[in-house]
Amino acid sequence: TNKEIRFPYQDAGARVSFGSLTLDSAAFSYNFDLSYDLFFTSGNRYQHNVGITGTVATMYKGFYAGADLEFQYYKPSAIIYSEGKYIASISPFLKKSTQQWSFKAGVQLLLDRNMNSATVFHLYPDARFSFAIVPSYVSFFAGLNGRLERNDPKHIIDINPYLVSDTIFKLINTSNALAVSAGLKGNTGIGGNYLLSASYSIVNDMLFYTSAVFPLNVPTALMGNTFIPLNDDGEIFTLHGEISGLINDKIS
């Protein structure tokens, strides 16, 4: 039955934030979050996660300069893994904007220490640019970026609650190595907005799921109604469009 094969778990956590409160955009500002999470399931399988994320920024010679910081530490139970895992990153950036255009230039330097491999270094770009072709009505935007997608148990089990239990703590992270995007956006002229965009991404270790099937004569027969994870590289091309507007004062 569904109850017999659905992955049971409990999750508890807390977060505390502290930061600056200033009305002057030119002043130094900061914001930090400290979090703790405990994900646990049957059979003495659990994982502690302690994390700190933050942003510091200030105006410098007409530019908004700063950096995003993050450190996530994961400690599974000894039955899963005897050591800890972590993700550490720093992302310096530079921004500037006017009524006609805006840009962001940045980069993320990230270390990924997972239980299945040695520490892996990632370098992700983070660049965005936009300008108004026809103010308010037609704006062009483009971006070049990348990111690490964390395949932690709490996130993945919400996507697929029928995974074989021993696999959920041993997933490697997915690296969106490079993503290029561009599009147009603006006011529709009828009380709404529109957005047209296209993106192309190169992805390493995408997470897929394959049915787990084993013969009936093994101690635990798996009939194909549960899944095991499978990683592969891939490319993603996305086309996106949306439009909104006001028909009358009661319908939009």
mmCIF file of C-alpha atoms in Angstrom:
data_model
loop_
_atom_site.group_PDB
_atom_site.id
_atom_site.type_symbol
_atom_site.label_atom_id
_atom_site.label_comp_id
_atom_site.label_asym_id
_atom_site.label_seq_id
_atom_site.Cartn_x
_atom_site.Cartn_y
_atom_site.Cartn_z
ATOM 1 C CA THR A 1 0.000 0.000 0.000
ATOM 2 C CA ASN A 2 0.967 3.645 -0.282
ATOM 3 C CA LYS A 3 1.597 3.810 3.476
ATOM 4 C CA GLU A 4 3.986 0.842 3.323
ATOM 5 C CA ILE A 5 6.247 2.239 0.604
ATOM 6 C CA ARG A 6 6.059 5.982 1.266
ATOM 7 C CA PHE A 7 9.218 7.265 2.979
ATOM 8 C CA PRO A 8 8.399 8.262 6.598
ATOM 9 C CA TYR A 9 10.370 11.082 8.197
ATOM 10 C CA GLN A 10 10.310 13.864 10.762
ATOM 11 C CA ASP A 11 11.981 17.238 10.458
ATOM 12 C CA ALA A 12 12.519 19.978 13.014
ATOM 13 C CA GLY A 13 14.475 23.186 12.818
ATOM 14 C CA ALA A 14 14.884 26.798 13.841
ATOM 15 C CA ARG A 15 16.326 29.996 12.404
ATOM 16 C CA VAL A 16 17.454 33.281 13.894
ATOM 17 C CA SER A 17 18.319 36.386 11.875
ATOM 18 C CA PHE A 18 20.150 39.585 12.680
ATOM 19 C CA GLY A 19 21.052 42.507 10.508
ATOM 20 C CA SER A 20 21.440 46.232 10.151
ATOM 21 C CA LEU A 21 18.494 48.594 9.980
ATOM 22 C CA THR A 22 19.421 51.712 8.084
ATOM 23 C CA LEU A 23 17.446 54.069 5.879
ATOM 24 C CA ASP A 24 20.582 55.301 4.112
ATOM 25 C CA SER A 25 21.288 53.113 1.066
ATOM 26 C CA ALA A 26 24.875 54.423 0.973
ATOM 27 C CA ALA A 27 25.657 53.107 4.467
ATOM 28 C CA PHE A 28 27.260 49.765 5.250
ATOM 29 C CA SER A 29 24.603 47.068 5.658
ATOM 30 C CA TYR A 30 24.617 43.442 6.719
ATOM 31 C CA ASN A 31 22.213 40.584 7.260
ATOM 32 C CA PHE A 32 22.944 37.116 8.673
ATOM 33 C CA ASP A 33 20.877 33.981 9.300
ATOM 34 C CA LEU A 34 21.870 31.166 11.655
ATOM 35 C CA SER A 35 19.899 27.943 11.262
ATOM 36 C CA TYR A 36 19.680 24.410 12.621
ATOM 37 C CA ASP A 37 17.756 21.471 11.187
ATOM 38 C CA LEU A 38 17.336 17.836 12.221
ATOM 39 C CA PHE A 39 16.028 15.361 9.654
ATOM 40 C CA PHE A 40 15.417 11.863 11.007
ATOM 41 C CA THR A 41 13.709 8.631 10.098
ATOM 42 C CA SER A 42 13.466 5.050 11.347
ATOM 43 C CA GLY A 43 16.425 2.779 11.939
ATOM 44 C CA ASN A 44 18.575 5.362 13.718
ATOM 45 C CA ARG A 45 19.109 7.312 10.501
ATOM 46 C CA TYR A 46 19.280 11.075 10.841
ATOM 47 C CA GLN A 47 21.221 14.157 9.776
ATOM 48 C CA HIS A 48 22.072 17.363 11.621
ATOM 49 C CA ASN A 49 22.475 20.558 9.580
ATOM 50 C CA VAL A 50 23.943 23.771 10.973
ATOM 51 C CA GLY A 51 24.185 26.713 8.603
ATOM 52 C CA ILE A 52 25.059 30.371 8.456
ATOM 53 C CA THR A 53 24.308 32.662 5.520
ATOM 54 C CA GLY A 54 24.883 36.342 5.196
ATOM 55 C CA THR A 55 25.251 39.400 3.008
ATOM 56 C CA VAL A 56 27.420 42.484 3.527
ATOM 57 C CA ALA A 57 27.286 45.466 1.164
ATOM 58 C CA THR A 58 27.973 49.190 0.832
ATOM 59 C CA MET A 59 28.188 51.953 -1.760
ATOM 60 C CA TYR A 60 31.657 52.432 -3.219
ATOM 61 C CA LYS A 61 32.447 55.109 -5.836
ATOM 62 C CA GLY A 62 28.928 55.026 -7.267
ATOM 63 C CA PHE A 63 28.666 51.214 -7.253
ATOM 64 C CA TYR A 64 26.860 48.945 -4.813
ATOM 65 C CA ALA A 65 29.501 46.417 -3.761
ATOM 66 C CA GLY A 66 29.251 43.472 -1.436
ATOM 67 C CA ALA A 67 29.408 39.727 -0.974
ATOM 68 C CA ASP A 68 27.137 36.822 -0.070
ATOM 69 C CA LEU A 69 28.579 34.269 2.354
ATOM 70 C CA GLU A 70 27.389 30.772 3.223
ATOM 71 C CA PHE A 71 28.546 27.761 5.210
ATOM 72 C CA GLN A 72 26.430 24.620 5.631
ATOM 73 C CA TYR A 73 27.648 21.701 7.769
ATOM 74 C CA TYR A 74 25.918 18.306 7.670
ATOM 75 C CA LYS A 75 26.536 15.491 10.187
ATOM 76 C CA PRO A 76 24.771 12.211 9.382
ATOM 77 C CA SER A 77 24.415 9.430 11.922
ATOM 78 C CA ALA A 78 27.329 7.000 12.197
ATOM 79 C CA ILE A 79 25.358 4.211 10.515
ATOM 80 C CA ILE A 80 25.258 6.365 7.356
ATOM 81 C CA TYR A 81 28.639 8.111 7.356
ATOM 82 C CA SER A 82 31.335 8.532 10.001
ATOM 83 C CA GLU A 83 32.429 12.010 8.872
ATOM 84 C CA GLY A 84 30.759 15.321 8.150
ATOM 85 C CA LYS A 85 29.853 17.083 4.908
ATOM 86 C CA TYR A 86 29.885 20.774 4.127
ATOM 87 C CA ILE A 87 29.235 23.457 1.513
ATOM 88 C CA ALA A 88 31.133 26.746 1.776
ATOM 89 C CA SER A 89 30.860 29.686 -0.607
ATOM 90 C CA ILE A 90 31.658 33.357 -1.056
ATOM 91 C CA SER A 91 30.012 35.432 -3.779
ATOM 92 C CA PRO A 92 31.385 38.955 -4.305
ATOM 93 C CA PHE A 93 29.310 41.257 -6.517
ATOM 94 C CA LEU A 94 29.146 44.741 -7.986
ATOM 95 C CA LYS A 95 25.869 46.444 -8.968
ATOM 96 C CA LYS A 96 24.743 49.690 -10.519
ATOM 97 C CA SER A 97 21.392 50.858 -11.844
ATOM 98 C CA THR A 98 19.696 53.877 -13.365
ATOM 99 C CA GLN A 99 16.182 54.465 -14.702
ATOM 100 C CA GLN A 100 17.315 53.210 -18.130
ATOM 101 C CA TRP A 101 19.650 50.322 -17.342
ATOM 102 C CA SER A 102 21.086 48.107 -14.609
ATOM 103 C CA PHE A 103 23.801 45.509 -14.304
ATOM 104 C CA LYS A 104 25.304 43.070 -11.836
ATOM 105 C CA ALA A 105 28.751 41.501 -12.127
ATOM 106 C CA GLY A 106 29.656 38.751 -9.703
ATOM 107 C CA VAL A 107 31.091 35.310 -9.211
ATOM 108 C CA GLN A 108 30.586 32.479 -6.732
ATOM 109 C CA LEU A 109 33.488 30.431 -5.389
ATOM 110 C CA LEU A 110 32.144 27.262 -3.788
ATOM 111 C CA LEU A 111 33.558 24.167 -2.068
ATOM 112 C CA ASP A 112 31.385 21.035 -1.967
ATOM 113 C CA ARG A 113 32.497 18.259 0.390
ATOM 114 C CA ASN A 114 30.135 15.315 -0.076
ATOM 115 C CA MET A 115 30.344 11.801 1.336
ATOM 116 C CA ASN A 116 30.795 10.248 -2.117
ATOM 117 C CA SER A 117 33.867 12.189 -3.221
ATOM 118 C CA ALA A 118 36.698 14.503 -2.215
ATOM 119 C CA THR A 119 36.111 18.238 -1.903
ATOM 120 C CA VAL A 120 35.054 19.699 -5.254
ATOM 121 C CA PHE A 121 35.658 23.335 -6.211
ATOM 122 C CA HIS A 122 33.074 25.154 -8.338
ATOM 123 C CA LEU A 123 33.332 28.562 -9.984
ATOM 124 C CA TYR A 124 29.982 30.008 -11.053
ATOM 125 C CA PRO A 125 29.442 33.290 -12.927
ATOM 126 C CA ASP A 126 26.702 35.682 -11.820
ATOM 127 C CA ALA A 127 26.176 38.436 -14.371
ATOM 128 C CA ARG A 128 22.958 40.272 -15.314
ATOM 129 C CA PHE A 129 22.233 43.189 -17.581
ATOM 130 C CA SER A 130 19.071 45.027 -18.614
ATOM 131 C CA PHE A 131 18.160 48.213 -20.436
ATOM 132 C CA ALA A 132 14.974 49.939 -21.516
ATOM 133 C CA ILE A 133 14.383 49.934 -25.287
ATOM 134 C CA VAL A 134 11.055 51.736 -24.905
ATOM 135 C CA PRO A 135 10.780 52.955 -21.286
ATOM 136 C CA SER A 136 8.062 51.100 -19.348
ATOM 137 C CA TYR A 137 6.964 49.081 -22.413
ATOM 138 C CA VAL A 138 9.970 47.162 -23.760
ATOM 139 C CA SER A 139 13.027 46.185 -21.748
ATOM 140 C CA PHE A 140 15.735 43.709 -22.705
ATOM 141 C CA PHE A 141 17.521 41.565 -20.133
ATOM 142 C CA ALA A 142 20.227 38.913 -20.241
ATOM 143 C CA GLY A 143 22.057 36.813 -17.698
ATOM 144 C CA LEU A 144 24.938 34.388 -17.271
ATOM 145 C CA ASN A 145 25.039 32.363 -14.083
ATOM 146 C CA GLY A 146 25.380 28.990 -12.391
ATOM 147 C CA ARG A 147 24.545 27.376 -9.060
ATOM 148 C CA LEU A 148 24.833 24.235 -6.956
ATOM 149 C CA GLU A 149 21.546 22.441 -6.363
ATOM 150 C CA ARG A 150 21.602 20.750 -2.952
ATOM 151 C CA ASN A 151 20.064 17.272 -3.036
ATOM 152 C CA ASP A 152 19.536 17.082 0.703
ATOM 153 C CA PRO A 153 17.021 14.560 2.103
ATOM 154 C CA LYS A 154 14.340 17.069 3.111
ATOM 155 C CA HIS A 155 14.250 18.639 -0.358
ATOM 156 C CA ILE A 156 14.342 15.405 -2.356
ATOM 157 C CA ILE A 157 11.787 13.469 -0.313
ATOM 158 C CA ASP A 158 9.228 16.201 -1.006
ATOM 159 C CA ILE A 159 9.787 15.567 -4.731
ATOM 160 C CA ASN A 160 9.813 11.762 -4.587
ATOM 161 C CA PRO A 161 8.551 10.164 -1.335
ATOM 162 C CA TYR A 162 9.031 6.627 -2.680
ATOM 163 C CA LEU A 163 12.824 6.369 -2.585
ATOM 164 C CA VAL A 164 14.582 3.339 -1.115
ATOM 165 C CA SER A 165 15.481 4.547 2.382
ATOM 166 C CA ASP A 166 19.233 3.755 2.272
ATOM 167 C CA THR A 167 19.748 6.055 -0.719
ATOM 168 C CA ILE A 168 18.235 9.301 0.562
ATOM 169 C CA PHE A 169 21.276 10.332 2.638
ATOM 170 C CA LYS A 170 23.820 9.462 -0.058
ATOM 171 C CA LEU A 171 22.809 11.740 -2.910
ATOM 172 C CA ILE A 172 25.432 13.828 -4.672
ATOM 173 C CA ASN A 173 24.642 17.454 -5.442
ATOM 174 C CA THR A 174 23.670 18.717 -8.890
ATOM 175 C CA SER A 175 25.860 21.381 -10.477
ATOM 176 C CA ASN A 176 24.159 23.813 -12.845
ATOM 177 C CA ALA A 177 27.533 24.621 -14.367
ATOM 178 C CA LEU A 178 26.388 27.333 -16.761
ATOM 179 C CA ALA A 179 23.070 28.968 -17.636
ATOM 180 C CA VAL A 180 22.528 31.613 -20.323
ATOM 181 C CA SER A 181 19.234 33.501 -20.465
ATOM 182 C CA ALA A 182 17.733 36.476 -22.306
ATOM 183 C CA GLY A 183 14.328 38.008 -22.877
ATOM 184 C CA LEU A 184 11.967 40.953 -23.103
ATOM 185 C CA LYS A 185 9.583 42.358 -20.509
ATOM 186 C CA GLY A 186 7.405 45.401 -20.002
ATOM 187 C CA ASN A 187 3.957 46.902 -19.569
ATOM 188 C CA THR A 188 1.140 45.503 -21.732
ATOM 189 C CA GLY A 189 -0.693 48.837 -21.782
ATOM 190 C CA ILE A 190 -3.849 47.178 -20.406
ATOM 191 C CA GLY A 191 -3.018 47.269 -16.715
ATOM 192 C CA GLY A 192 -0.603 44.353 -16.688
ATOM 193 C CA ASN A 193 2.805 43.089 -17.721
ATOM 194 C CA TYR A 194 4.379 40.593 -20.114
ATOM 195 C CA LEU A 195 7.522 38.497 -20.047
ATOM 196 C CA LEU A 196 9.190 36.469 -22.835
ATOM 197 C CA SER A 197 12.399 34.603 -22.130
ATOM 198 C CA ALA A 198 14.645 31.751 -23.241
ATOM 199 C CA SER A 199 17.416 29.970 -21.361
ATOM 200 C CA TYR A 200 19.978 27.245 -21.986
ATOM 201 C CA SER A 201 21.673 25.358 -19.147
ATOM 202 C CA ILE A 202 24.501 22.827 -18.880
ATOM 203 C CA VAL A 203 23.898 20.556 -15.897
ATOM 204 C CA ASN A 204 26.227 18.022 -14.274
ATOM 205 C CA ASP A 205 24.886 15.153 -12.153
ATOM 206 C CA MET A 206 21.206 15.793 -12.782
ATOM 207 C CA LEU A 207 19.084 13.673 -10.460
ATOM 208 C CA PHE A 208 16.749 11.120 -12.007
ATOM 209 C CA TYR A 209 14.836 8.177 -10.523
ATOM 210 C CA THR A 210 14.642 4.592 -11.725
ATOM 211 C CA SER A 211 12.358 1.821 -10.501
ATOM 212 C CA ALA A 212 13.933 -0.600 -8.039
ATOM 213 C CA VAL A 213 13.162 -4.184 -9.109
ATOM 214 C CA PHE A 214 14.644 -7.296 -7.474
ATOM 215 C CA PRO A 215 13.518 -10.953 -7.597
ATOM 216 C CA LEU A 216 10.991 -12.277 -5.111
ATOM 217 C CA ASN A 217 13.484 -14.775 -3.696
ATOM 218 C CA VAL A 218 15.739 -12.122 -2.116
ATOM 219 C CA PRO A 219 15.129 -11.206 1.555
ATOM 220 C CA THR A 220 13.524 -7.859 0.642
ATOM 221 C CA ALA A 221 11.693 -8.012 -2.673
ATOM 222 C CA LEU A 222 11.360 -4.687 -4.505
ATOM 223 C CA MET A 223 8.502 -4.777 -6.962
ATOM 224 C CA GLY A 224 9.131 -1.612 -8.982
ATOM 225 C CA ASN A 225 6.951 0.658 -6.857
ATOM 226 C CA THR A 226 9.941 2.292 -5.133
ATOM 227 C CA PHE A 227 12.846 4.167 -6.675
ATOM 228 C CA ILE A 228 16.605 4.504 -6.495
ATOM 229 C CA PRO A 229 18.461 7.671 -7.604
ATOM 230 C CA LEU A 230 20.424 7.864 -10.849
ATOM 231 C CA ASN A 231 22.705 10.734 -11.895
ATOM 232 C CA ASP A 232 23.521 11.842 -15.430
ATOM 233 C CA ASP A 233 24.686 14.974 -17.247
ATOM 234 C CA GLY A 234 22.286 16.923 -19.408
ATOM 235 C CA GLU A 235 21.300 20.137 -21.109
ATOM 236 C CA ILE A 236 18.067 22.087 -20.587
ATOM 237 C CA PHE A 237 16.508 24.535 -23.030
ATOM 238 C CA THR A 238 13.555 26.522 -21.709
ATOM 239 C CA LEU A 239 11.090 28.850 -23.399
ATOM 240 C CA HIS A 240 8.865 30.898 -21.102
ATOM 241 C CA GLY A 241 6.090 33.394 -21.680
ATOM 242 C CA GLU A 242 3.490 35.128 -19.564
ATOM 243 C CA ILE A 243 1.086 38.042 -19.960
ATOM 244 C CA SER A 244 -1.415 39.768 -17.705
ATOM 245 C CA GLY A 245 -3.923 42.565 -18.135
ATOM 246 C CA LEU A 246 -7.096 44.170 -16.899
ATOM 247 C CA ILE A 247 -10.313 43.339 -18.780
ATOM 248 C CA ASN A 248 -12.582 45.424 -16.551
ATOM 249 C CA ASP A 249 -12.759 46.428 -12.898
ATOM 250 C CA LYS A 250 -13.791 42.884 -11.881
ATOM 251 C CA ILE A 251 -11.886 40.628 -14.284
ATOM 252 C CA SER A 252 -8.143 40.520 -14.972
#
